[in-house]
C-alpha cells in the first residue's frame, strides 16, 4: 500500500510517517514550510491553497490512500477550502481518503457526542473543520472522517510543553478546570488512522481516549509523569474569561472501538510512569 500523508511534518503527521515507514509501507508526506526528517519517506512541498500543487503531488506519488492530517488552525483557506480541494482531487483519482477532524466541531451543549451527532461549532477553527467534514462526506462518500480530541504523548505535544513551561514559571497562562476533553495518545491515534486506511469503511469515526479530563487534571498527570511539582500549575476557569470555545466536549468512541483492532488508551493509563509508549513500540 502506497500512503500519502498530508501534513507529514506536524505532530500527528510525524508519528504517522514513522509508523507507516516502520510497517514497510511506501510512504510519501507533504510539508508546507519544512520537510520532516523521518528516514524512508519521500517529502513533497504542498500548499493546499494552490490546486495545481495538489494535483502535482498526487500525480508524482500515485497513492492508494491519502491521510489528511494537516492543521491550518482557524485559517479557512487551509482548513476548510484546502481540505475540500484535496477531497475533490483524491476522489477524481479513486484513492482512499482518511480525513482527520476534531472535537472542535461541537459546542459542548450536549457534553457527550457519538458519531451520529451533527456539528455545531462555536469557534472559527471549529467552523472550518465542520465545513471540511461536510464537504468531504459529500464529495468523497467512501472516505473515512475521523474526529479526534486533544492529542498528546511522549512529551512532544503543545500541551505537554506548556505544562513544563508553567511549572518552570516561564509561561504566563492558566490551565482551565472547566474545559474538558478526552485526550488521545499520538501513537494510538496514528495506529488507528493507519488501520482505517487499510479498510474500505466509509463514514464518521471517533478516535478519542476513554478518560474525560480537564486541562488542569491532564496537566497534573503530565507533571507527575515528568517529575514536576503539580502545585506550580496555575488554574483558572474558561467561563470567567472571554476566551472563546466549548467547555465540556466528550467524544464517545465506543462504536468505533467496537469495530477496530487498535485500542485507544485513556490518559490515566498512558501517563503513568513507564507507560507513555504504545505496548507494540516498547523494546
mmCIF file of N, CA, C and O in Angstrom, residues 59-154:
data_model
loop_
_atom_site.group_PDB
_atom_site.id
_atom_site.type_symbol
_atom_site.label_atom_id
_atom_site.label_comp_id
_atom_site.label_asym_id
_atom_site.label_seq_id
_atom_site.Cartn_x
_atom_site.Cartn_y
_atom_site.Cartn_z
ATOM 1 N N UNK A 59 -0.059 13.143 -8.683
ATOM 2 C CA UNK A 59 0.490 12.520 -9.892
ATOM 3 C C UNK A 59 1.866 11.927 -9.609
ATOM 4 O O UNK A 59 2.208 10.839 -10.095
ATOM 5 N N UNK A 60 2.669 12.629 -8.821
ATOM 6 C CA UNK A 60 4.021 12.158 -8.510
ATOM 7 C C UNK A 60 4.014 10.925 -7.622
ATOM 8 O O UNK A 60 4.776 9.982 -7.833
ATOM 9 N N UNK A 61 3.133 10.911 -6.612
ATOM 10 C CA UNK A 61 3.143 9.834 -5.617
ATOM 11 C C UNK A 61 2.313 8.635 -6.067
ATOM 12 O O UNK A 61 2.666 7.485 -5.791
ATOM 13 N N UNK A 62 1.183 8.891 -6.720
ATOM 14 C CA UNK A 62 0.216 7.845 -7.106
ATOM 15 C C UNK A 62 -0.162 7.001 -5.872
ATOM 16 O O UNK A 62 0.075 5.786 -5.817
ATOM 17 N N UNK A 63 -0.767 7.613 -4.872
ATOM 18 C CA UNK A 63 -1.056 6.885 -3.629
ATOM 19 C C UNK A 63 -2.289 5.991 -3.746
ATOM 20 O O UNK A 63 -3.188 6.231 -4.551
ATOM 21 N N UNK A 64 -2.312 4.968 -2.924
ATOM 22 C CA UNK A 64 -3.519 4.153 -2.763
ATOM 23 C C UNK A 64 -4.444 4.789 -1.731
ATOM 24 O O UNK A 64 -5.669 4.660 -1.808
ATOM 25 N N UNK A 65 -3.835 5.437 -0.729
ATOM 26 C CA UNK A 65 -4.603 6.074 0.335
ATOM 27 C C UNK A 65 -3.956 7.397 0.701
ATOM 28 O O UNK A 65 -2.726 7.524 0.688
ATOM 29 N N UNK A 66 -4.794 8.386 1.004
ATOM 30 C CA UNK A 66 -4.328 9.707 1.429
ATOM 31 C C UNK A 66 -4.901 9.984 2.816
ATOM 32 O O UNK A 66 -6.113 9.867 3.027
ATOM 33 N N UNK A 67 -4.031 10.317 3.754
ATOM 34 C CA UNK A 67 -4.470 10.695 5.105
ATOM 35 C C UNK A 67 -4.230 12.189 5.268
ATOM 36 O O UNK A 67 -3.084 12.648 5.216
ATOM 37 N N UNK A 68 -5.298 12.934 5.455
ATOM 38 C CA UNK A 68 -5.174 14.380 5.609
ATOM 39 C C UNK A 68 -5.052 14.724 7.085
ATOM 40 O O UNK A 68 -6.043 14.821 7.805
ATOM 41 N N UNK A 69 -3.815 14.892 7.552
ATOM 42 C CA UNK A 69 -3.540 15.208 8.955
ATOM 43 C C UNK A 69 -3.059 16.638 9.118
ATOM 44 O O UNK A 69 -2.489 16.995 10.156
ATOM 45 N N UNK A 70 -3.288 17.463 8.107
ATOM 46 C CA UNK A 70 -2.815 18.842 8.182
ATOM 47 C C UNK A 70 -3.649 19.646 9.166
ATOM 48 O O UNK A 70 -4.804 19.318 9.441
ATOM 49 N N UNK A 71 -3.073 20.699 9.711
ATOM 50 C CA UNK A 71 -3.787 21.577 10.629
ATOM 51 C C UNK A 71 -3.513 23.022 10.258
ATOM 52 O O UNK A 71 -2.424 23.538 10.485
ATOM 53 N N UNK A 72 -4.516 23.645 9.667
ATOM 54 C CA UNK A 72 -4.396 25.052 9.336
ATOM 55 C C UNK A 72 -4.995 25.943 10.394
ATOM 56 O O UNK A 72 -5.153 27.152 10.199
ATOM 57 N N UNK A 73 -5.335 25.329 11.547
ATOM 58 C CA UNK A 73 -5.985 26.060 12.638
ATOM 59 C C UNK A 73 -7.215 26.795 12.111
ATOM 60 O O UNK A 73 -8.005 26.213 11.389
ATOM 61 N N UNK A 74 -7.391 28.074 12.428
ATOM 62 C CA UNK A 74 -8.606 28.783 12.017
ATOM 63 C C UNK A 74 -8.464 29.452 10.655
ATOM 64 O O UNK A 74 -9.317 30.245 10.269
ATOM 65 N N UNK A 75 -7.406 29.118 9.920
ATOM 66 C CA UNK A 75 -7.230 29.640 8.569
ATOM 67 C C UNK A 75 -8.173 28.898 7.634
ATOM 68 O O UNK A 75 -7.921 27.771 7.222
ATOM 69 N N UNK A 76 -9.283 29.544 7.275
ATOM 70 C CA UNK A 76 -10.328 28.906 6.472
ATOM 71 C C UNK A 76 -9.782 28.420 5.131
ATOM 72 O O UNK A 76 -10.161 27.364 4.639
ATOM 73 N N UNK A 77 -8.876 29.179 4.552
ATOM 74 C CA UNK A 77 -8.348 28.835 3.236
ATOM 75 C C UNK A 77 -7.617 27.503 3.247
ATOM 76 O O UNK A 77 -7.578 26.791 2.241
ATOM 77 N N UNK A 78 -7.021 27.146 4.398
ATOM 78 C CA UNK A 78 -6.297 25.875 4.512
ATOM 79 C C UNK A 78 -7.199 24.788 5.087
ATOM 80 O O UNK A 78 -7.389 23.723 4.489
ATOM 81 N N UNK A 79 -7.774 25.059 6.264
ATOM 82 C CA UNK A 79 -8.517 24.040 6.997
ATOM 83 C C UNK A 79 -9.799 23.622 6.286
ATOM 84 O O UNK A 79 -10.129 22.432 6.242
ATOM 85 N N UNK A 80 -10.517 24.570 5.717
ATOM 86 C CA UNK A 80 -11.765 24.246 5.017
ATOM 87 C C UNK A 80 -11.539 24.102 3.516
ATOM 88 O O UNK A 80 -11.635 23.009 2.965
ATOM 89 N N UNK A 81 -11.184 25.209 2.858
ATOM 90 C CA UNK A 81 -11.055 25.174 1.399
ATOM 91 C C UNK A 81 -9.982 24.197 0.938
ATOM 92 O O UNK A 81 -10.155 23.489 -0.053
ATOM 93 N N UNK A 82 -8.853 24.164 1.644
ATOM 94 C CA UNK A 82 -7.775 23.263 1.260
ATOM 95 C C UNK A 82 -8.195 21.804 1.359
ATOM 96 O O UNK A 82 -7.885 20.987 0.479
ATOM 97 N N UNK A 83 -8.918 21.459 2.430
ATOM 98 C CA UNK A 83 -9.395 20.086 2.589
ATOM 99 C C UNK A 83 -10.409 19.725 1.506
ATOM 100 O O UNK A 83 -10.454 18.577 1.035
ATOM 101 N N UNK A 84 -11.211 20.703 1.102
ATOM 102 C CA UNK A 84 -12.199 20.458 0.046
ATOM 103 C C UNK A 84 -11.503 20.218 -1.290
ATOM 104 O O UNK A 84 -11.838 19.282 -2.021
ATOM 105 N N UNK A 85 -10.502 21.025 -1.591
ATOM 106 C CA UNK A 85 -9.746 20.825 -2.831
ATOM 107 C C UNK A 85 -9.089 19.452 -2.845
ATOM 108 O O UNK A 85 -9.070 18.762 -3.863
ATOM 109 N N UNK A 86 -8.527 19.073 -1.702
ATOM 110 C CA UNK A 86 -7.863 17.778 -1.616
ATOM 111 C C UNK A 86 -8.862 16.646 -1.834
ATOM 112 O O UNK A 86 -8.581 15.690 -2.578
ATOM 113 N N UNK A 87 -10.027 16.734 -1.206
ATOM 114 C CA UNK A 87 -11.035 15.681 -1.352
ATOM 115 C C UNK A 87 -11.469 15.540 -2.806
ATOM 116 O O UNK A 87 -11.649 14.419 -3.306
ATOM 117 N N UNK A 88 -11.637 16.649 -3.492
ATOM 118 C CA UNK A 88 -12.026 16.608 -4.897
ATOM 119 C C UNK A 88 -10.947 15.928 -5.739
ATOM 120 O O UNK A 88 -11.242 15.069 -6.580
ATOM 121 N N UNK A 89 -9.696 16.292 -5.490
ATOM 122 C CA UNK A 89 -8.595 15.741 -6.281
ATOM 123 C C UNK A 89 -8.400 14.254 -5.998
ATOM 124 O O UNK A 89 -8.173 13.464 -6.925
ATOM 125 N N UNK A 90 -8.493 13.868 -4.731
ATOM 126 C CA UNK A 90 -8.322 12.463 -4.363
ATOM 127 C C UNK A 90 -9.437 11.611 -4.959
ATOM 128 O O UNK A 90 -9.206 10.511 -5.476
ATOM 129 N N UNK A 91 -10.671 12.126 -4.920
ATOM 130 C CA UNK A 91 -11.810 11.384 -5.448
ATOM 131 C C UNK A 91 -11.688 11.179 -6.948
ATOM 132 O O UNK A 91 -12.023 10.097 -7.466
ATOM 133 N N UNK A 92 -11.196 12.186 -7.649
ATOM 134 C CA UNK A 92 -11.026 12.037 -9.109
ATOM 135 C C UNK A 92 -10.080 10.893 -9.449
ATOM 136 O O UNK A 92 -10.211 10.263 -10.501
ATOM 137 N N UNK A 93 -9.156 10.614 -8.542
ATOM 138 C CA UNK A 93 -8.161 9.568 -8.811
ATOM 139 C C UNK A 93 -8.518 8.228 -8.169
ATOM 140 O O UNK A 93 -7.756 7.268 -8.280
ATOM 141 N N UNK A 94 -9.659 8.167 -7.500
ATOM 142 C CA UNK A 94 -10.108 6.897 -6.943
ATOM 143 C C UNK A 94 -9.317 6.407 -5.758
ATOM 144 O O UNK A 94 -9.295 5.200 -5.478
ATOM 145 N N UNK A 95 -8.672 7.326 -5.026
ATOM 146 C CA UNK A 95 -7.882 6.929 -3.851
ATOM 147 C C UNK A 95 -8.777 6.845 -2.608
ATOM 148 O O UNK A 95 -9.822 7.488 -2.525
ATOM 149 N N UNK A 96 -8.333 6.084 -1.645
ATOM 150 C CA UNK A 96 -8.966 6.049 -0.330
ATOM 151 C C UNK A 96 -8.566 7.333 0.408
ATOM 152 O O UNK A 96 -7.384 7.731 0.390
ATOM 153 N N UNK A 97 -9.535 7.992 1.055
ATOM 154 C CA UNK A 97 -9.253 9.213 1.806
ATOM 155 C C UNK A 97 -9.629 9.020 3.267
ATOM 156 O O UNK A 97 -10.747 8.588 3.581
ATOM 157 N N UNK A 98 -8.687 9.337 4.156
ATOM 158 C CA UNK A 98 -8.948 9.393 5.595
ATOM 159 C C UNK A 98 -8.730 10.840 6.019
ATOM 160 O O UNK A 98 -7.607 11.353 5.941
ATOM 161 N N UNK A 99 -9.798 11.490 6.426
ATOM 162 C CA UNK A 99 -9.754 12.915 6.770
ATOM 163 C C UNK A 99 -9.820 13.074 8.280
ATOM 164 O O UNK A 99 -10.756 12.597 8.927
ATOM 165 N N UNK A 100 -8.816 13.734 8.849
ATOM 166 C CA UNK A 100 -8.763 13.915 10.307
ATOM 167 C C UNK A 100 -9.499 15.191 10.695
ATOM 168 O O UNK A 100 -9.148 16.290 10.254
ATOM 169 N N UNK A 101 -10.530 15.033 11.523
ATOM 170 C CA UNK A 101 -11.295 16.171 12.016
ATOM 171 C C UNK A 101 -11.094 16.301 13.521
ATOM 172 O O UNK A 101 -10.181 15.683 14.095
ATOM 173 N N UNK A 102 -11.930 17.083 14.181
ATOM 174 C CA UNK A 102 -11.666 17.478 15.559
ATOM 175 C C UNK A 102 -12.954 17.581 16.363
ATOM 176 O O UNK A 102 -14.036 17.821 15.813
ATOM 177 N N UNK A 103 -12.825 17.428 17.692
ATOM 178 C CA UNK A 103 -13.982 17.664 18.561
ATOM 179 C C UNK A 103 -14.348 19.148 18.614
ATOM 180 O O UNK A 103 -15.382 19.517 19.194
ATOM 181 N N UNK A 104 -13.539 19.996 17.981
ATOM 182 C CA UNK A 104 -13.862 21.429 17.914
ATOM 183 C C UNK A 104 -15.107 21.695 17.076
ATOM 184 O O UNK A 104 -15.634 22.807 17.080
ATOM 185 N N UNK A 105 -15.606 20.689 16.363
ATOM 186 C CA UNK A 105 -16.832 20.880 15.577
ATOM 187 C C UNK A 105 -18.066 20.925 16.477
ATOM 188 O O UNK A 105 -19.163 21.219 16.007
ATOM 189 N N UNK A 106 -17.895 20.657 17.780
ATOM 190 C CA UNK A 106 -19.022 20.630 18.702
ATOM 191 C C UNK A 106 -18.991 21.796 19.694
ATOM 192 O O UNK A 106 -17.919 22.257 20.088
ATOM 193 N N UNK A 107 -20.181 22.214 20.124
ATOM 194 C CA UNK A 107 -20.309 23.367 21.021
ATOM 195 C C UNK A 107 -20.165 23.005 22.492
ATOM 196 O O UNK A 107 -19.912 23.879 23.330
ATOM 197 N N UNK A 108 -20.371 21.732 22.827
ATOM 198 C CA UNK A 108 -20.375 21.318 24.220
ATOM 199 C C UNK A 108 -21.748 21.368 24.855
ATOM 200 O O UNK A 108 -21.910 21.009 26.024
ATOM 201 N N UNK A 109 -22.757 21.787 24.106
ATOM 202 C CA UNK A 109 -24.102 21.938 24.665
ATOM 203 C C UNK A 109 -24.663 20.620 25.193
ATOM 204 O O UNK A 109 -25.387 20.603 26.185
ATOM 205 N N UNK A 110 -24.316 19.501 24.542
ATOM 206 C CA UNK A 110 -24.841 18.211 24.995
ATOM 207 C C UNK A 110 -23.782 17.367 25.694
ATOM 208 O O UNK A 110 -24.059 16.247 26.124
ATOM 209 N N UNK A 111 -22.556 17.850 25.804
ATOM 210 C CA UNK A 111 -21.424 17.222 26.502
ATOM 211 C C UNK A 111 -20.965 15.944 25.816
ATOM 212 O O UNK A 111 -19.823 15.833 25.380
ATOM 213 N N UNK A 112 -21.834 14.943 25.726
ATOM 214 C CA UNK A 112 -21.455 13.649 25.165
ATOM 215 C C UNK A 112 -21.844 13.581 23.684
ATOM 216 O O UNK A 112 -23.002 13.822 23.334
ATOM 217 N N UNK A 113 -20.876 13.227 22.837
ATOM 218 C CA UNK A 113 -21.098 13.219 21.393
ATOM 219 C C UNK A 113 -20.649 11.892 20.794
ATOM 220 O O UNK A 113 -19.483 11.518 20.911
ATOM 221 N N UNK A 114 -21.579 11.201 20.143
ATOM 222 C CA UNK A 114 -21.184 9.993 19.419
ATOM 223 C C UNK A 114 -21.078 10.320 17.928
ATOM 224 O O UNK A 114 -21.225 11.479 17.511
ATOM 225 N N UNK A 115 -20.830 9.292 17.115
ATOM 226 C CA UNK A 115 -20.554 9.508 15.689
ATOM 227 C C UNK A 115 -21.745 10.055 14.917
ATOM 228 O O UNK A 115 -21.579 10.606 13.829
ATOM 229 N N UNK A 116 -22.948 9.907 15.459
ATOM 230 C CA UNK A 116 -24.145 10.373 14.754
ATOM 231 C C UNK A 116 -24.434 11.857 14.965
ATOM 232 O O UNK A 116 -25.289 12.423 14.277
ATOM 233 N N UNK A 117 -23.731 12.497 15.892
ATOM 234 C CA UNK A 117 -24.019 13.901 16.228
ATOM 235 C C UNK A 117 -23.555 14.842 15.127
ATOM 236 O O UNK A 117 -22.468 14.687 14.566
ATOM 237 N N UNK A 118 -24.400 15.831 14.832
ATOM 238 C CA UNK A 118 -24.085 16.804 13.800
ATOM 239 C C UNK A 118 -23.276 17.960 14.388
ATOM 240 O O UNK A 118 -23.498 18.369 15.534
ATOM 241 N N UNK A 119 -22.339 18.510 13.637
ATOM 242 C CA UNK A 119 -21.514 19.624 14.122
ATOM 243 C C UNK A 119 -22.344 20.849 14.481
ATOM 244 O O UNK A 119 -23.340 21.157 13.823
ATOM 245 N N UNK A 120 -21.909 21.538 15.535
ATOM 246 C CA UNK A 120 -22.497 22.834 15.910
ATOM 247 C C UNK A 120 -21.390 23.706 16.497
ATOM 248 O O UNK A 120 -21.401 24.052 17.674
ATOM 249 N N UNK A 121 -20.399 24.077 15.692
ATOM 250 C CA UNK A 121 -19.192 24.743 16.199
ATOM 251 C C UNK A 121 -19.466 26.139 16.748
ATOM 252 O O UNK A 121 -20.435 26.803 16.365
ATOM 253 N N UNK A 122 -18.557 26.576 17.648
ATOM 254 C CA UNK A 122 -18.672 27.910 18.241
ATOM 255 C C UNK A 122 -17.400 28.729 18.060
ATOM 256 O O UNK A 122 -17.314 29.842 18.576
ATOM 257 N N UNK A 123 -16.411 28.201 17.343
ATOM 258 C CA UNK A 123 -15.168 28.929 17.086
ATOM 259 C C UNK A 123 -14.874 28.918 15.593
ATOM 260 O O UNK A 123 -15.360 28.036 14.862
ATOM 261 N N UNK A 124 -14.051 29.839 15.104
ATOM 262 C CA UNK A 124 -13.672 29.822 13.682
ATOM 263 C C UNK A 124 -12.992 28.522 13.276
ATOM 264 O O UNK A 124 -13.240 28.001 12.184
ATOM 265 N N UNK A 125 -12.132 27.983 14.140
ATOM 266 C CA UNK A 125 -11.478 26.719 13.831
ATOM 267 C C UNK A 125 -12.501 25.594 13.717
ATOM 268 O O UNK A 125 -12.472 24.784 12.784
ATOM 269 N N UNK A 126 -13.411 25.529 14.679
ATOM 270 C CA UNK A 126 -14.444 24.506 14.642
ATOM 271 C C UNK A 126 -15.319 24.630 13.411
ATOM 272 O O UNK A 126 -15.705 23.618 12.806
ATOM 273 N N UNK A 127 -15.627 25.862 13.024
ATOM 274 C CA UNK A 127 -16.449 26.074 11.833
ATOM 275 C C UNK A 127 -15.727 25.607 10.572
ATOM 276 O O UNK A 127 -16.330 24.990 9.679
ATOM 277 N N UNK A 128 -14.429 25.879 10.490
ATOM 278 C CA UNK A 128 -13.649 25.432 9.329
ATOM 279 C C UNK A 128 -13.575 23.910 9.276
ATOM 280 O O UNK A 128 -13.709 23.304 8.201
ATOM 281 N N UNK A 129 -13.375 23.281 10.425
ATOM 282 C CA UNK A 129 -13.342 21.820 10.476
ATOM 283 C C UNK A 129 -14.698 21.219 10.105
ATOM 284 O O UNK A 129 -14.775 20.186 9.422
ATOM 285 N N UNK A 130 -15.775 21.839 10.588
ATOM 286 C CA UNK A 130 -17.109 21.340 10.284
ATOM 287 C C UNK A 130 -17.418 21.460 8.792
ATOM 288 O O UNK A 130 -17.999 20.556 8.184
ATOM 289 N N UNK A 131 -17.024 22.574 8.191
ATOM 290 C CA UNK A 131 -17.234 22.757 6.753
ATOM 291 C C UNK A 131 -16.471 21.713 5.954
ATOM 292 O O UNK A 131 -16.983 21.145 4.981
ATOM 293 N N UNK A 132 -15.238 21.436 6.375
ATOM 294 C CA UNK A 132 -14.430 20.431 5.694
ATOM 295 C C UNK A 132 -15.073 19.052 5.810
ATOM 296 O O UNK A 132 -15.147 18.294 4.832
ATOM 297 N N UNK A 133 -15.544 18.725 7.012
ATOM 298 C CA UNK A 133 -16.225 17.441 7.223
ATOM 299 C C UNK A 133 -17.391 17.261 6.247
ATOM 300 O O UNK A 133 -17.529 16.234 5.579
ATOM 301 N N UNK A 134 -18.260 18.262 6.209
ATOM 302 C CA UNK A 134 -19.459 18.165 5.376
ATOM 303 C C UNK A 134 -19.093 18.008 3.909
ATOM 304 O O UNK A 134 -19.699 17.200 3.188
ATOM 305 N N UNK A 135 -18.111 18.768 3.471
ATOM 306 C CA UNK A 135 -17.702 18.702 2.068
ATOM 307 C C UNK A 135 -17.075 17.352 1.745
ATOM 308 O O UNK A 135 -17.356 16.767 0.687
ATOM 309 N N UNK A 136 -16.229 16.855 2.637
ATOM 310 C CA UNK A 136 -15.589 15.562 2.394
ATOM 311 C C UNK A 136 -16.642 14.461 2.286
ATOM 312 O O UNK A 136 -16.588 13.606 1.396
ATOM 313 N N UNK A 137 -17.626 14.473 3.172
ATOM 314 C CA UNK A 137 -18.653 13.430 3.145
ATOM 315 C C UNK A 137 -19.508 13.510 1.885
ATOM 316 O O UNK A 137 -20.008 12.494 1.399
ATOM 317 N N UNK A 138 -19.672 14.720 1.344
ATOM 318 C CA UNK A 138 -20.436 14.890 0.108
ATOM 319 C C UNK A 138 -19.612 14.522 -1.112
ATOM 320 O O UNK A 138 -20.074 13.780 -1.987
ATOM 321 N N UNK A 139 -18.380 15.016 -1.171
ATOM 322 C CA UNK A 139 -17.544 14.834 -2.359
ATOM 323 C C UNK A 139 -16.877 13.468 -2.414
ATOM 324 O O UNK A 139 -16.582 12.962 -3.502
ATOM 325 N N UNK A 140 -16.624 12.889 -1.255
ATOM 326 C CA UNK A 140 -15.926 11.597 -1.197
ATOM 327 C C UNK A 140 -16.716 10.660 -0.290
ATOM 328 O O UNK A 140 -16.316 10.399 0.858
ATOM 329 N N UNK A 141 -17.845 10.146 -0.746
ATOM 330 C CA UNK A 141 -18.727 9.338 0.115
ATOM 331 C C UNK A 141 -18.091 8.064 0.642
ATOM 332 O O UNK A 141 -18.593 7.482 1.601
ATOM 333 N N UNK A 142 -17.001 7.618 0.048
ATOM 334 C CA UNK A 142 -16.320 6.416 0.554
ATOM 335 C C UNK A 142 -15.219 6.755 1.562
ATOM 336 O O UNK A 142 -14.554 5.851 2.070
ATOM 337 N N UNK A 143 -15.042 8.032 1.855
ATOM 338 C CA UNK A 143 -13.973 8.460 2.757
ATOM 339 C C UNK A 143 -14.319 8.157 4.209
ATOM 340 O O UNK A 143 -15.491 8.015 4.590
ATOM 341 N N UNK A 144 -13.270 8.094 5.035
ATOM 342 C CA UNK A 144 -13.432 7.999 6.485
ATOM 343 C C UNK A 144 -13.122 9.363 7.089
ATOM 344 O O UNK A 144 -12.066 9.940 6.818
ATOM 345 N N UNK A 145 -14.048 9.892 7.877
ATOM 346 C CA UNK A 145 -13.844 11.137 8.607
ATOM 347 C C UNK A 145 -13.606 10.771 10.064
ATOM 348 O O UNK A 145 -14.490 10.210 10.721
ATOM 349 N N UNK A 146 -12.419 11.044 10.552
ATOM 350 C CA UNK A 146 -12.018 10.630 11.899
ATOM 351 C C UNK A 146 -11.915 11.846 12.817
ATOM 352 O O UNK A 146 -10.989 12.649 12.686
ATOM 353 N N UNK A 147 -12.874 11.973 13.724
ATOM 354 C CA UNK A 147 -12.812 13.059 14.709
ATOM 355 C C UNK A 147 -11.968 12.616 15.888
ATOM 356 O O UNK A 147 -12.101 11.506 16.389
ATOM 357 N N UNK A 148 -11.106 13.506 16.336
ATOM 358 C CA UNK A 148 -10.275 13.181 17.484
ATOM 359 C C UNK A 148 -10.311 14.326 18.485
ATOM 360 O O UNK A 148 -10.993 15.337 18.273
ATOM 361 N N UNK A 149 -9.596 14.170 19.575
ATOM 362 C CA UNK A 149 -9.611 15.156 20.650
ATOM 363 C C UNK A 149 -8.207 15.697 20.869
ATOM 364 O O UNK A 149 -7.405 15.750 19.943
ATOM 365 N N UNK A 150 -7.893 16.044 22.100
ATOM 366 C CA UNK A 150 -6.596 16.625 22.429
ATOM 367 C C UNK A 150 -5.509 15.571 22.254
ATOM 368 O O UNK A 150 -5.515 14.544 22.924
ATOM 369 N N UNK A 151 -4.563 15.815 21.346
ATOM 370 C CA UNK A 151 -3.528 14.833 21.016
ATOM 371 C C UNK A 151 -2.281 15.127 21.838
ATOM 372 O O UNK A 151 -1.727 16.229 21.763
ATOM 373 N N UNK A 152 -1.834 14.158 22.613
ATOM 374 C CA UNK A 152 -0.634 14.345 23.428
ATOM 375 C C UNK A 152 0.222 13.085 23.340
ATOM 376 O O UNK A 152 -0.142 12.121 22.673
ATOM 377 N N UNK A 153 1.354 13.086 24.023
ATOM 378 C CA UNK A 153 2.155 11.880 24.106
ATOM 379 C C UNK A 153 3.641 12.077 23.926
ATOM 380 O O UNK A 153 4.086 12.848 23.080
ATOM 381 N N UNK A 154 4.409 11.386 24.763
ATOM 382 C CA UNK A 154 5.877 11.340 24.674
ATOM 383 C C UNK A 154 6.523 12.714 24.798
ATOM 384 O O UNK A 154 7.645 12.918 24.328
#
